[in-house]
C-alpha cells in the first residue's frame, strides 16, 4: 500500500511570504501529525489532527497552522515566513486509535528554504 | 515529557551486533519505550516498542531493564543500511484523548563500517 506522500518535496520562499504544505496519509489512517526538523533543534512536534480536529499542539507561534480534511489529508500553513522557518517539515500518519500501540509512518518531508 | 538520554554517536562493524543504550530514569508506569530511526534524507522509521518485557521483531530486539530505567536496542547483525540516527522515545499510554505526539531527543548516530 502507498506510503505517506508529502508535496512539494522542495520549495524556496522569501521572508514575509506564506507557504502551504500538503500531506496524504496512508489509506485508513485517521491521524496526521506534523514535525519540524532543523539542525539546531532537531525534530520538534508541531501539531496533530485526528478526524479533522486538532488533538495536540506543540510550542510554535500562531503563524504555524494546519487543518485536516474529511479524507484525512492534511495541510499545514506557515504565514509571514522568517529565515528561521527554513527546515524539513515531516508529516506522519497513523491509525490514531491508541497513543501507545500506534506506529507512526513518516513521509519523506518537504524541505523549505526561506531566503 | 519524560526525557531520555542516549550517546551522541556509536560505531560498529558490518555483520557484528550493535547495542544502543537509552537511559530513562524518570520513566513513569504508563510510559511505553519506542525506538525510531532516521536514515539519511528520509523521515523517521518505526523500529520497535515495549513496556516491560523484552521484545523482538524482524528489525531488532528491545531489552528493558527490570526497573525500566534503561533499555537497549539490539541490532543482531549490523549492515551498512542500518547506518542512521536512532531515537529512543517514551510515549505515555495515559495521554488524554490519545495523541501521536513524539518527543524526539538528539538520538544516537550509528556508523557502520564495512
PDB file of C-alpha atoms in Angstrom, chain A residues 31-33 35 45 48 55-56 93-100 102-104, chain B residues 91 98-102:
ATOM      1  CA  UNK A  31      -4.261  10.741  12.484  1.00  0.00           C
ATOM      2  CA  UNK A  32      -1.817  13.109  10.843  1.00  0.00           C
ATOM      3  CA  UNK A  33       0.901  14.849  12.792  1.00  0.00           C
ATOM      4  CA  UNK A  35       7.079  17.845  12.762  1.00  0.00           C
ATOM      5  CA  UNK A  45       6.301  18.337  17.211  1.00  0.00           C
ATOM      6  CA  UNK A  48      -1.632  16.544  15.337  1.00  0.00           C
ATOM      7  CA  UNK A  55      -5.820  16.898  19.094  1.00  0.00           C
ATOM      8  CA  UNK A  56      -2.467  18.198  20.266  1.00  0.00           C
ATOM      9  CA  UNK A  93       0.240   9.234   9.757  1.00  0.00           C
ATOM     10  CA  UNK A  94      -1.164   6.547  11.981  1.00  0.00           C
ATOM     11  CA  UNK A  95      -4.397   4.765  12.739  1.00  0.00           C
ATOM     12  CA  UNK A  96      -4.684   7.068  15.713  1.00  0.00           C
ATOM     13  CA  UNK A  97      -6.807   4.748  17.789  1.00  0.00           C
ATOM     14  CA  UNK A  98      -4.232   4.259  20.503  1.00  0.00           C
ATOM     15  CA  UNK A  99      -1.439   6.562  21.553  1.00  0.00           C
ATOM     16  CA  UNK A 100       0.596   3.597  22.661  1.00  0.00           C
ATOM     17  CA  UNK A 102       0.064   3.338  17.078  1.00  0.00           C
ATOM     18  CA  UNK A 103       3.095   3.096  14.881  1.00  0.00           C
ATOM     19  CA  UNK A 104       3.762   6.370  13.100  1.00  0.00           C
TER      20      UNK A 104
ATOM     21  CA  UNK B  91       5.093   7.504  24.989  1.00  0.00           C
ATOM     22  CA  UNK B  98      -4.811   9.818  22.729  1.00  0.00           C
ATOM     23  CA  UNK B  99      -2.051  11.647  20.972  1.00  0.00           C
ATOM     24  CA  UNK B 100       0.513  10.818  18.392  1.00  0.00           C
ATOM     25  CA  UNK B 101       2.964  13.367  19.742  1.00  0.00           C
ATOM     26  CA  UNK B 102       6.509  12.054  19.808  1.00  0.00           C
TER      27      UNK B 102
END
